[in-house]
GROMACS .gro file of C-alpha atoms in nm:
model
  441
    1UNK     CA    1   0.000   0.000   0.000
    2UNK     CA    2   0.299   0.201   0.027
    3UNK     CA    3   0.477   0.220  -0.292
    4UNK     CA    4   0.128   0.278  -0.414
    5UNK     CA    5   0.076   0.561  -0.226
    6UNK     CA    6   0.418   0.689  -0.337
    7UNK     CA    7   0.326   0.595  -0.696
    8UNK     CA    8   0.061   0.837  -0.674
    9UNK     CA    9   0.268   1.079  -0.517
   10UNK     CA   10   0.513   1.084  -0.826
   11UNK     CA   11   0.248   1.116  -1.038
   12UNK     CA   12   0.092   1.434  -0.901
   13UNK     CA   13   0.445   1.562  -0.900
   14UNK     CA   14   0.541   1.447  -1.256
   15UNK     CA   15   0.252   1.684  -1.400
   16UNK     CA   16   0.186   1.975  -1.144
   17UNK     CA   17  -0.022   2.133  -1.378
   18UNK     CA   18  -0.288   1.935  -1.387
   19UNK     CA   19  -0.500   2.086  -1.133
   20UNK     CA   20  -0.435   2.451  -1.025
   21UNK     CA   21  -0.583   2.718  -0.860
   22UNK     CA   22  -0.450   3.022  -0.974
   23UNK     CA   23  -0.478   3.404  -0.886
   24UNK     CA   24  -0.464   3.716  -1.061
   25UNK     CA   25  -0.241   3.967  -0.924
   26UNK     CA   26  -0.164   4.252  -1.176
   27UNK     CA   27   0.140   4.361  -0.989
   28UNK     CA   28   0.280   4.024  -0.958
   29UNK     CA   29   0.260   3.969  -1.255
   30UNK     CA   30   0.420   4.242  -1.380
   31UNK     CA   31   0.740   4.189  -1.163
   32UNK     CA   32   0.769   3.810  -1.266
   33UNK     CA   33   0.733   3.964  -1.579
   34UNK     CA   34   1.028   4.182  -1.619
   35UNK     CA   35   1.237   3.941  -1.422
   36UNK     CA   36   1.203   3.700  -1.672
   37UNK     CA   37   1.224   3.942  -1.986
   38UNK     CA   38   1.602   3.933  -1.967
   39UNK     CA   39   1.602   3.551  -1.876
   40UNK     CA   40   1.435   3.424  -2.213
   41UNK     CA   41   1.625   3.673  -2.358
   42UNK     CA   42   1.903   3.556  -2.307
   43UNK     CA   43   1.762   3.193  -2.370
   44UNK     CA   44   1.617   3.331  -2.753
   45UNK     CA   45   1.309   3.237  -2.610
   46UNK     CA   46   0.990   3.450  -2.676
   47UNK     CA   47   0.802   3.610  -2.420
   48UNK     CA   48   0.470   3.708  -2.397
   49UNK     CA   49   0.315   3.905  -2.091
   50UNK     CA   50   0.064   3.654  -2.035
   51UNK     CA   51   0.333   3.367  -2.029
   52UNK     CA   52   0.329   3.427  -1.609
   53UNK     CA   53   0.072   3.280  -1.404
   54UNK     CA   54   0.054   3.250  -1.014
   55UNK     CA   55  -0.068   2.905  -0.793
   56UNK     CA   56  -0.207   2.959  -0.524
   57UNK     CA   57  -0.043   2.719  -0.310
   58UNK     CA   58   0.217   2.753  -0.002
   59UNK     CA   59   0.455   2.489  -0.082
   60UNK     CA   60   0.825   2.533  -0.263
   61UNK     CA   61   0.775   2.524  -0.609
   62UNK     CA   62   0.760   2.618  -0.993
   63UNK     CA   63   0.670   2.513  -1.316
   64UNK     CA   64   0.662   2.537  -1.692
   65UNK     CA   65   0.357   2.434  -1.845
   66UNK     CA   66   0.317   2.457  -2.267
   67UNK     CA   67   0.386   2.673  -2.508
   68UNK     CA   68   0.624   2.857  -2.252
   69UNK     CA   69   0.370   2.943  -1.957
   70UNK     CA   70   0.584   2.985  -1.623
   71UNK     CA   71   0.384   2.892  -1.315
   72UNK     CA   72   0.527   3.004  -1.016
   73UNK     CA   73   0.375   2.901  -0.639
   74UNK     CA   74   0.257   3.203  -0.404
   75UNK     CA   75   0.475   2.984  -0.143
   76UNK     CA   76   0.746   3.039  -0.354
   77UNK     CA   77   0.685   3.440  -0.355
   78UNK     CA   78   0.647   3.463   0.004
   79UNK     CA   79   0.937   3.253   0.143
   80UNK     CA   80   1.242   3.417  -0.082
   81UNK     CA   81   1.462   3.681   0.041
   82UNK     CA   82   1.464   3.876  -0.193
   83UNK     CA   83   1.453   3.910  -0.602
   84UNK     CA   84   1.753   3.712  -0.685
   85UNK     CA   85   1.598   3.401  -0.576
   86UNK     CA   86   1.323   3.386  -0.762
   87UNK     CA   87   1.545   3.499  -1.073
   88UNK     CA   88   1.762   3.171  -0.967
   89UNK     CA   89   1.364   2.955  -0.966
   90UNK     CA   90   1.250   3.113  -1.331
   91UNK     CA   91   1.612   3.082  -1.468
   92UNK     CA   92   1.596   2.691  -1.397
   93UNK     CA   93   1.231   2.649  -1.537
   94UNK     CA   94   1.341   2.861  -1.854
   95UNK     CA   95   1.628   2.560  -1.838
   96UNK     CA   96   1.388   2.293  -1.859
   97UNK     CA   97   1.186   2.494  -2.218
   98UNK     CA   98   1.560   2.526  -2.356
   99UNK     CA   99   1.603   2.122  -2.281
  100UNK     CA  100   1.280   2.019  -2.442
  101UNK     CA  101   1.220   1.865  -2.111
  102UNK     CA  102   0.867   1.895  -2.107
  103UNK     CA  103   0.742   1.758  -2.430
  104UNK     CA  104   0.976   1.404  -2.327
  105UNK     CA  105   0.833   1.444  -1.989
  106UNK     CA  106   0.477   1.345  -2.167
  107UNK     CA  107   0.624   1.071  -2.384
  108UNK     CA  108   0.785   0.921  -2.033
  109UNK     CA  109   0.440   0.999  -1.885
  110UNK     CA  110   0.311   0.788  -2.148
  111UNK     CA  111   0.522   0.543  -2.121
  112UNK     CA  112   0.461   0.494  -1.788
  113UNK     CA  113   0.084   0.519  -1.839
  114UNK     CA  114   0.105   0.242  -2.100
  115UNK     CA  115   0.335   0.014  -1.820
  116UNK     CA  116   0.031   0.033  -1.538
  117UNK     CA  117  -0.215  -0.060  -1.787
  118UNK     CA  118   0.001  -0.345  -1.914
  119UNK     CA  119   0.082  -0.424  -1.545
  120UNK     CA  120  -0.289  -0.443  -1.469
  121UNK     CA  121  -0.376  -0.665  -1.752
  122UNK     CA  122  -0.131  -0.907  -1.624
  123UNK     CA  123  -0.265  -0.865  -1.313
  124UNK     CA  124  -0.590  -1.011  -1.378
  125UNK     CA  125  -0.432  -1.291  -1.599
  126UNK     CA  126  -0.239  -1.328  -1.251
  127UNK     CA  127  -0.564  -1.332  -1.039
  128UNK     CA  128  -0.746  -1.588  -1.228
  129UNK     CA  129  -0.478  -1.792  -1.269
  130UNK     CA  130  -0.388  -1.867  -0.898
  131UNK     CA  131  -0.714  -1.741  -0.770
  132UNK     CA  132  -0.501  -1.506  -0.538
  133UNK     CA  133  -0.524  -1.115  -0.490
  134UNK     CA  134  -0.231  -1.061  -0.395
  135UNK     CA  135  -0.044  -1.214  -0.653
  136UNK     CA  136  -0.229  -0.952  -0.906
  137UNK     CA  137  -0.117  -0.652  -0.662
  138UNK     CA  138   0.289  -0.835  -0.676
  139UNK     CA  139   0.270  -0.816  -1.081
  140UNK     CA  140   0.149  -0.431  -1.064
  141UNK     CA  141   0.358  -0.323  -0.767
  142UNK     CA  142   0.685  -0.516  -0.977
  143UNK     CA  143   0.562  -0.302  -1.293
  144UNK     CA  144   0.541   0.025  -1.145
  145UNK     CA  145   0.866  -0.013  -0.953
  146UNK     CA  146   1.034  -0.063  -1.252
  147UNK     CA  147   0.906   0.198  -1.483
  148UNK     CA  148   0.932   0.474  -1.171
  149UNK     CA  149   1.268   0.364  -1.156
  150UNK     CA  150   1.337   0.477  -1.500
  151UNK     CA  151   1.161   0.792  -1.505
  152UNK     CA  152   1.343   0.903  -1.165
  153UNK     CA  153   1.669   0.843  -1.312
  154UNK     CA  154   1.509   1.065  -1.643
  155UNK     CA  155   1.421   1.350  -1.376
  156UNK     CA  156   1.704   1.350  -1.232
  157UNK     CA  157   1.933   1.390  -1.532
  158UNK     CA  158   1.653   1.691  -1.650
  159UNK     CA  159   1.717   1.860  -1.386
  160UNK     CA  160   2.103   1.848  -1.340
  161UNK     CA  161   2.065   2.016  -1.671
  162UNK     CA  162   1.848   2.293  -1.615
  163UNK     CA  163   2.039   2.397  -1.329
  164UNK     CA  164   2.380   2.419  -1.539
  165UNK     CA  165   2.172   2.610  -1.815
  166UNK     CA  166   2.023   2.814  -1.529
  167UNK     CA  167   2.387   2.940  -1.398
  168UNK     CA  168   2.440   3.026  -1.786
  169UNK     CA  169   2.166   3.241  -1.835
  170UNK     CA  170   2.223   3.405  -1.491
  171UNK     CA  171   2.565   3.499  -1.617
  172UNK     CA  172   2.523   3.640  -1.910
  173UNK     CA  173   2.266   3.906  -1.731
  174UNK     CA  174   2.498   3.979  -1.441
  175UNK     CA  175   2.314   3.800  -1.176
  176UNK     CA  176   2.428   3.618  -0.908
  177UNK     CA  177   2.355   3.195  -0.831
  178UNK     CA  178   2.363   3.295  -0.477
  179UNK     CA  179   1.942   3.328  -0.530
  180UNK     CA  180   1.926   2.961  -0.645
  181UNK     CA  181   2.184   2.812  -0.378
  182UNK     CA  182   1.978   2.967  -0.099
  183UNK     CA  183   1.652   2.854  -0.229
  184UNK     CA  184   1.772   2.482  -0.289
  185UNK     CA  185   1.920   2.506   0.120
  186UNK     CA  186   1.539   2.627   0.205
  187UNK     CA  187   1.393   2.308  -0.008
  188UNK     CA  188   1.692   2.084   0.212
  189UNK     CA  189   1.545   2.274   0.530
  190UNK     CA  190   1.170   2.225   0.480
  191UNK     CA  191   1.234   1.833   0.400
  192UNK     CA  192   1.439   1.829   0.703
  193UNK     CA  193   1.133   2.002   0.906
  194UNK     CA  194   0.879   1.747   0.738
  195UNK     CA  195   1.139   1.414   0.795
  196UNK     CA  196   1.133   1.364   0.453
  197UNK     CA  197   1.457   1.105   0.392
  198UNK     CA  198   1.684   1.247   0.042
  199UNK     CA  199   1.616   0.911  -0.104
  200UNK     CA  200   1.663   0.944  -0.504
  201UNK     CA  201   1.445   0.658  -0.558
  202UNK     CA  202   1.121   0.789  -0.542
  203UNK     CA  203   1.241   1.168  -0.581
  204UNK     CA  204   1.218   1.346  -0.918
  205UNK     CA  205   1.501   1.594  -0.842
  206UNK     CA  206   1.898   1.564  -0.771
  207UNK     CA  207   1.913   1.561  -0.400
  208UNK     CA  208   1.930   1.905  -0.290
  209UNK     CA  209   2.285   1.880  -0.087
  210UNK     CA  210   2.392   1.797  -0.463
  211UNK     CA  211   2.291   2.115  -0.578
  212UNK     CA  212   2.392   2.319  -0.328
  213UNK     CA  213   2.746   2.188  -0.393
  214UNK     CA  214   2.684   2.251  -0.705
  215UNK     CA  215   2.588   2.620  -0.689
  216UNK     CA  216   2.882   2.711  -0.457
  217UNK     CA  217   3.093   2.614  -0.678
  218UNK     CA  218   2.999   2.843  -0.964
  219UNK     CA  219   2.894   3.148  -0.694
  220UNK     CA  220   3.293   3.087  -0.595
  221UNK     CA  221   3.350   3.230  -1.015
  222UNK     CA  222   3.130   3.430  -1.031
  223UNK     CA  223   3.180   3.811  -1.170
  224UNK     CA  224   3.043   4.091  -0.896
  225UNK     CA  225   2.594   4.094  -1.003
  226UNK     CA  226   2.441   4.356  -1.080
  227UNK     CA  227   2.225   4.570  -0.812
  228UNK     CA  228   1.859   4.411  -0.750
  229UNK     CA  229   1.735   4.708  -0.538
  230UNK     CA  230   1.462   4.797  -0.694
  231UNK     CA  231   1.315   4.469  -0.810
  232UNK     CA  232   1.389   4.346  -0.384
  233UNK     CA  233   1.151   4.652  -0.285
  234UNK     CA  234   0.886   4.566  -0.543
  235UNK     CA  235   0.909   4.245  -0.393
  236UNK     CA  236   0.831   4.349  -0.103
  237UNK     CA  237   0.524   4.501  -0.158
  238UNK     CA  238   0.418   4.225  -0.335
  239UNK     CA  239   0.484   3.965  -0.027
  240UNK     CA  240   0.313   4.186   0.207
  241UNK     CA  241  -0.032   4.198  -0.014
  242UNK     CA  242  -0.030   3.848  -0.064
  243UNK     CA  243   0.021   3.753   0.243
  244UNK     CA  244  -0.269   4.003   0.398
  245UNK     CA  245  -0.472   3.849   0.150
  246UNK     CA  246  -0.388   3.479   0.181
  247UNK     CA  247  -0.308   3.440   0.519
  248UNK     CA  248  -0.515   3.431   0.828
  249UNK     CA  249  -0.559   3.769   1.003
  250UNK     CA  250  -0.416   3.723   1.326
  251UNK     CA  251  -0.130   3.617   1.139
  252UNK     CA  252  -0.124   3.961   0.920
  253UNK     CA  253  -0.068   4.184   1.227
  254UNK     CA  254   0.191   3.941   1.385
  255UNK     CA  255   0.406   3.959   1.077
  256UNK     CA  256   0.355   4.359   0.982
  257UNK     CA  257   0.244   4.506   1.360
  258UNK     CA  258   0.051   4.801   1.372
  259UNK     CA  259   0.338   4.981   1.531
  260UNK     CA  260   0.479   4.925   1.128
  261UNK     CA  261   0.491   5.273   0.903
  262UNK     CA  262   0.647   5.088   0.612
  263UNK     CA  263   0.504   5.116   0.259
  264UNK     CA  264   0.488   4.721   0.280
  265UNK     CA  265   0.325   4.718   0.619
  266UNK     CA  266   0.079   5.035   0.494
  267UNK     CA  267  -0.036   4.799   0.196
  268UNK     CA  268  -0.095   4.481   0.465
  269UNK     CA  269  -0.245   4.708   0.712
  270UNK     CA  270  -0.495   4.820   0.399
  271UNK     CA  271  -0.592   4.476   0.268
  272UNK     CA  272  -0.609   4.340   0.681
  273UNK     CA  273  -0.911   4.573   0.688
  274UNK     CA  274  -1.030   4.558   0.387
  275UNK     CA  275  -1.087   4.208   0.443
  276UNK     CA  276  -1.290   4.325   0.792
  277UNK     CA  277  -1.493   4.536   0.572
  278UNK     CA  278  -1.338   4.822   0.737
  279UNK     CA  279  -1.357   5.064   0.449
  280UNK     CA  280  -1.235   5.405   0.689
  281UNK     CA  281  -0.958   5.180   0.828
  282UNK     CA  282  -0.800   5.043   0.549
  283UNK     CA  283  -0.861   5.390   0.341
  284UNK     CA  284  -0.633   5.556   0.653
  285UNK     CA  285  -0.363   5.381   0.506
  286UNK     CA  286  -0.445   5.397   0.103
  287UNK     CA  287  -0.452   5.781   0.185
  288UNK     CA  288  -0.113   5.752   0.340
  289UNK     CA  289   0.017   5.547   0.030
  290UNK     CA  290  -0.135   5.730  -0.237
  291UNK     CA  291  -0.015   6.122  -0.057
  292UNK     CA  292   0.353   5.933  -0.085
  293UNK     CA  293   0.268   5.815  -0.461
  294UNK     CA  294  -0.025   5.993  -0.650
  295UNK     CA  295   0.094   5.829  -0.980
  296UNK     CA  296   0.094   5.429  -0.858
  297UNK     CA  297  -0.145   5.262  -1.016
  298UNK     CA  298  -0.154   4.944  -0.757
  299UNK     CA  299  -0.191   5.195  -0.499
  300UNK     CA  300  -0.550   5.307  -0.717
  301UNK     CA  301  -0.635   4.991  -0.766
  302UNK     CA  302  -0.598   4.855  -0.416
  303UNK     CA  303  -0.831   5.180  -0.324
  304UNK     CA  304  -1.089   5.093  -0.610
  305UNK     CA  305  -1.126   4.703  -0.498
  306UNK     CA  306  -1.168   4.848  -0.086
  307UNK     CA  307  -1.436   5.050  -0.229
  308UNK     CA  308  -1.605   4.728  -0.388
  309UNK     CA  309  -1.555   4.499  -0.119
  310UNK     CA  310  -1.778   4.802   0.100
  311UNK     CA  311  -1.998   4.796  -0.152
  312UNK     CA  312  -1.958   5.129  -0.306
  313UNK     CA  313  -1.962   5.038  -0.675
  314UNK     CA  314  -1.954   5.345  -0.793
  315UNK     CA  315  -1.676   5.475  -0.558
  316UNK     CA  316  -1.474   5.149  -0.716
  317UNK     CA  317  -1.545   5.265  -1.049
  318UNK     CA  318  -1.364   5.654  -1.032
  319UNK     CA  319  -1.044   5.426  -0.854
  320UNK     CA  320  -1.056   5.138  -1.123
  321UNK     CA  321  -1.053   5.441  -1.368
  322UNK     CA  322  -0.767   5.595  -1.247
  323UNK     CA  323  -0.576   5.310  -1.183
  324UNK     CA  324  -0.621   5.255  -1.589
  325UNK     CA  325  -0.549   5.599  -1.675
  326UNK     CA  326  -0.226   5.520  -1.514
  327UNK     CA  327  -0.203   5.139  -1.682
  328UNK     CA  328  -0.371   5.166  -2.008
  329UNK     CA  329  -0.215   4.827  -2.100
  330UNK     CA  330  -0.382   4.625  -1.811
  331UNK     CA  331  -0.623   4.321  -1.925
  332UNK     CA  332  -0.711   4.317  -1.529
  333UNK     CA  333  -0.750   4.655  -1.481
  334UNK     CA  334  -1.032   4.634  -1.776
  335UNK     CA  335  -1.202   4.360  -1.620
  336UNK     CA  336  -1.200   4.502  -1.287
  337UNK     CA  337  -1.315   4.846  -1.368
  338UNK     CA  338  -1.604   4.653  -1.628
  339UNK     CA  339  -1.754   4.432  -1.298
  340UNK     CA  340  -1.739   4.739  -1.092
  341UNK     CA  341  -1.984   4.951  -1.359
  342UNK     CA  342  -2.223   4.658  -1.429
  343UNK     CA  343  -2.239   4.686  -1.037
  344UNK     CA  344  -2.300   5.063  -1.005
  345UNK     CA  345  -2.658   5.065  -1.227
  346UNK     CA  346  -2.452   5.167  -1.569
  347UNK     CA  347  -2.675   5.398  -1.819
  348UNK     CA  348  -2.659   5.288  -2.151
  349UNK     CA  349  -2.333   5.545  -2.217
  350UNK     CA  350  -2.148   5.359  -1.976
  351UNK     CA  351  -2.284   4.981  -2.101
  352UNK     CA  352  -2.137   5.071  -2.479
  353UNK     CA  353  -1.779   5.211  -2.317
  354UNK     CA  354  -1.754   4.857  -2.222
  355UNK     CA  355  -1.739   4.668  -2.525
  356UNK     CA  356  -1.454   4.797  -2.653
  357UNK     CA  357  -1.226   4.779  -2.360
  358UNK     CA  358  -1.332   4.412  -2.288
  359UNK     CA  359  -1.292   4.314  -2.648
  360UNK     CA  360  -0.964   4.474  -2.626
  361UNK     CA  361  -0.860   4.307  -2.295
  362UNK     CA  362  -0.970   3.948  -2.518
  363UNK     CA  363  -0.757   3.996  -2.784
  364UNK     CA  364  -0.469   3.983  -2.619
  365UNK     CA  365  -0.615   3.641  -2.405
  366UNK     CA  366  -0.952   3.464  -2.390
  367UNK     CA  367  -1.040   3.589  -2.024
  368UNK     CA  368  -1.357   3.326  -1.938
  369UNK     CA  369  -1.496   3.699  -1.741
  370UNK     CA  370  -1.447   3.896  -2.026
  371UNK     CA  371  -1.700   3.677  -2.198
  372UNK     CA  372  -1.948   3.725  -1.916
  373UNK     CA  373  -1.938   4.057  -1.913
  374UNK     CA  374  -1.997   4.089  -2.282
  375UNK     CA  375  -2.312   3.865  -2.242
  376UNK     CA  376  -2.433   4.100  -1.941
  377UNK     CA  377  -2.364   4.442  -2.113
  378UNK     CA  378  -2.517   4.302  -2.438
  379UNK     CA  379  -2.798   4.195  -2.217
  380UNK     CA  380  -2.859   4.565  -2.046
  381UNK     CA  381  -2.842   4.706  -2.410
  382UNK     CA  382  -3.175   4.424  -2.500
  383UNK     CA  383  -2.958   4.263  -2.706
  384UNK     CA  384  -3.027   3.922  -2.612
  385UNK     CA  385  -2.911   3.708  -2.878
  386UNK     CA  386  -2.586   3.869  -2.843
  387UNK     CA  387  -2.616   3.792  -2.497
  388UNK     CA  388  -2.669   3.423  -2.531
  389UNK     CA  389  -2.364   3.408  -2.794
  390UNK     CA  390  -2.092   3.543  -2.505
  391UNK     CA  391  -2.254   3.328  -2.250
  392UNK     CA  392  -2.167   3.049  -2.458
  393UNK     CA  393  -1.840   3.184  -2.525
  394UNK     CA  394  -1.787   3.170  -2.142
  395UNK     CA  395  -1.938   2.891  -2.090
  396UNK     CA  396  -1.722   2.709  -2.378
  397UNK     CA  397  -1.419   2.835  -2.203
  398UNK     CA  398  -1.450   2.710  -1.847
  399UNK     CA  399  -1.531   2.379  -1.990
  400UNK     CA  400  -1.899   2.358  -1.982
  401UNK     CA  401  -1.975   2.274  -2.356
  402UNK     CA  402  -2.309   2.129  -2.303
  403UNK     CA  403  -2.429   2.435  -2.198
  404UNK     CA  404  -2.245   2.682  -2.442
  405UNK     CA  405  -2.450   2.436  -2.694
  406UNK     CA  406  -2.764   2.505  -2.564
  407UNK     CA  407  -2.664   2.885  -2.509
  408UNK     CA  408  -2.519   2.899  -2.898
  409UNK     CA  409  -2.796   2.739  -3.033
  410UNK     CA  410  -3.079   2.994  -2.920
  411UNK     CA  411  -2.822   3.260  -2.990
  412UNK     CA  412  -2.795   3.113  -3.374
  413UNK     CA  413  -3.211   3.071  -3.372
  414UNK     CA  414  -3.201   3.460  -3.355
  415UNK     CA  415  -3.095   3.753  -3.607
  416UNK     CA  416  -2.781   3.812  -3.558
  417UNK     CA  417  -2.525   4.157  -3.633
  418UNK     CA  418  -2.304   3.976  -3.910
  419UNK     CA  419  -1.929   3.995  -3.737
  420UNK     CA  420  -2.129   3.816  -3.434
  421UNK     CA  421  -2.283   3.572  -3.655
  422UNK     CA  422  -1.937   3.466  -3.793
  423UNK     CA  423  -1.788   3.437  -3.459
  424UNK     CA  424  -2.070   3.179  -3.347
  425UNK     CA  425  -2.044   2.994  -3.643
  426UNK     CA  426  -1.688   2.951  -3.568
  427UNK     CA  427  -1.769   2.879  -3.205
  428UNK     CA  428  -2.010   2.600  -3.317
  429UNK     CA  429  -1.759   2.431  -3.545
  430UNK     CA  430  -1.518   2.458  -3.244
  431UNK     CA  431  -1.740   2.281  -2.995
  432UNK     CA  432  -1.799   2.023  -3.264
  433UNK     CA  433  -1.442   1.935  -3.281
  434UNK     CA  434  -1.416   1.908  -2.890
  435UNK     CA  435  -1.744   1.700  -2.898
  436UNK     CA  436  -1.558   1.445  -3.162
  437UNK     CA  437  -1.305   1.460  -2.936
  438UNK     CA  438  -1.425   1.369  -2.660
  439UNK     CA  439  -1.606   1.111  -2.754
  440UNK     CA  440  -1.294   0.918  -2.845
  441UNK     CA  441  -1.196   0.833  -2.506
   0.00000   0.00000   0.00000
């Protein structure tokens, strides 16, 4: 029952982006952003703004997905020291795109897929045979050891690699391994605190006190880095809203005390009440932030989402403006400011400002709430079959097909402007394909 157990384990680590809960953080973002600009390119990789996504889970860890999306843990945010170690985490992951490592991660996957379903087939040929159960759970647990065997020793040789093409890309933008060696020691120190044994068999990673040496070696070569003082502050900031926000409150105040004038502490302080639904509270402290920087647009946005949490829609709105007069480029700022206006009883004016800026914010990525605020401002202007077309767009894109056919279908039943027609016909032939799909497995 073990090794199964274990075997399960592995898996969930093999493919960490299977299930996810991420979060939207437009400064975040931003920051992982330009830390990994120079990164890919230096790796000739491109780079597009929505490449970065957060996971909203404490643990140790990153990620690359496909096509290039870098998935980075809100643990890992939280717990680094400062910028250089999460330069040291996305220069590693860029290591594994440069290696191809993911796409022979599924054909190993696949492999080993194919070996459990052999294993069980034997299994039952075992079973009947001998009329014994536990001589069908010897073939599979005798199958799976060997084929976990092989894909450790796969890992392991991955990752050696993308921690030597990590140091490389590093170096040629001035920046120190120091950020990777430290993070590695505070993987070694929370598998120390958890008794977890630095056995390679059933780990998909070099043992850590491997790459420690490893990164001391090249830190002992290395040219003076470049300064990080900016990117450390932003970094700052960003640990102390997400951890007002994710944390629990007694926590908040323990960590940033009252006592605490910092611009880091002010923004906790803000998002600790805000999460009371003390709107004069936490505006004490946006006034603070906002007297010291007029021209920040987290600082506006921050204010905007207090005044929405109070309910004061329409409060939000004049913030969420701002904050978008100040970040033009912002898909979230769009969406946030949209939600805020369809909250504050919009005249018609207002409901037709929004269809531009949310088409806008989809063309640079299908935003599932994008789509649902189309069908809702479409729906204020009577527009219904227009309506019922974006609902199924959303509902298509968080994976409810059934009901973006139903939705599409009374959409197509109605007249129809003729760019919206076209873009449900295309929408229909789409959740054909998935349908065929689908129904091959």
């Amino acid at each position: 029952m073990r090794r199964l157990f274990l075997t399960l384990i592995f898996l969930c680590l093999a493919l960490p982006a299977a299930a996810v809960s991420l979060i939207s953080d437009e400064e975040a973002e931003s920051w992982l952003y330009d830390l990994l600009t120079p990164i890919f390119r230096a790796a000739n990789l491109p780079l597009n703004r929505d490449y970065v996504h957060i996971v909203k889970d404490d643990s140790l860890n990153a990620f690359v997905g496909d096509q290039n999306h870098m998935f980075v843990h809100t643990g890992t945010l939280l717990k680094a020291k400062n910028s250089n170690e999460i330069e040291g985490v996305l220069a590693h992951e860029t290591g594994h795109i440069l290696g191809g490592h993911i796409l022979r991660l599924k054909i190993k996957m696949q492999d080993l897929q194919k070996a459990t379903l052999a294993s069980l087939i034997a299994a039952a040929g075992a079973a009947a045979a001998s009329g014994r159960g536990d001589a069908a759970i010897a073939v599979v647990l005798g199958t799976q050891s060997s084929a976990i065997n092989a894909m450790t020793a796969y890992q392991v040789s991955e990752e050696r690699a993308a921690d030597e093409t990590a140091v490389s890309l590093l170096h040629q933008n001035r920046k120190s391994v120091r950020g990777l060696k430290d993070f590695m020691q505070k993987i070694q120190s929370a598998n120390r605190l958890q008794g977890i044994e630095e056995n390679p068999y059933f780990r998909t990673h070099p043992v850590t006190a491997e790459r420690v040496a490893f990164f001391n070696e090249k830190l002992q070569k290395e040219a003076p880095s470049a300064s990080e003082a900016e990117m450390d502050a932003r970094l700052k900031r960003i640990q102390a809203k997400l951890f007002a926000y994710l944390a629990p409150l007694p926590q908040v105040i323990r960590r940033y005390p009252l006592d605490d004038a910092s611009v880091p502490a002010d923004i906790a302080h803000a998002v600790y009440y805000m999460r009371q639904k003390n709107l004069n509270a936490a505006q004490k402290y946006l006034h603070r932030l906002l007297a010291a920087e007029p021209q920040n647009p987290y600082f506006w946005e921050l204010k905007a989402q207090t005044f929405f949490e109070s309910g004061r829609p329409r409060d939000a709105v004049k913030a969420y403006r701002r904050a978008l007069d100040l970040k033009p480029s912002s898909d979230q700022f769009k969406l946030a400011y949209a939600e805020a206006v369809l909250s504050a009883s919009p005249s018609r004016p207002e409901l037709q400002s929004l269809i531009p800026l949310l088409e806008q914010a989809n063309r640079s990525r299908a935003w599932p709430s994008a789509w649902h605020y189309l069908g809702q401002v479409y729906a204020g202007l009577g527009q219904i079959a227009v309506a019922d077309y974006f609902a199924a767009e959303y509902n298509a894109a968080v994976g409810e097909n059934a009901v973006a056919s139903r939705q599409l279908a009374k959409a197509l039943k109605q007249p129809l402007p003729a760019n919206i027609k076209l873009r449900a016909e295309d929408l229909k032939a789409r959740l054909a394909q998935e349908n065929k799909k689908n129904s091959l497995f």
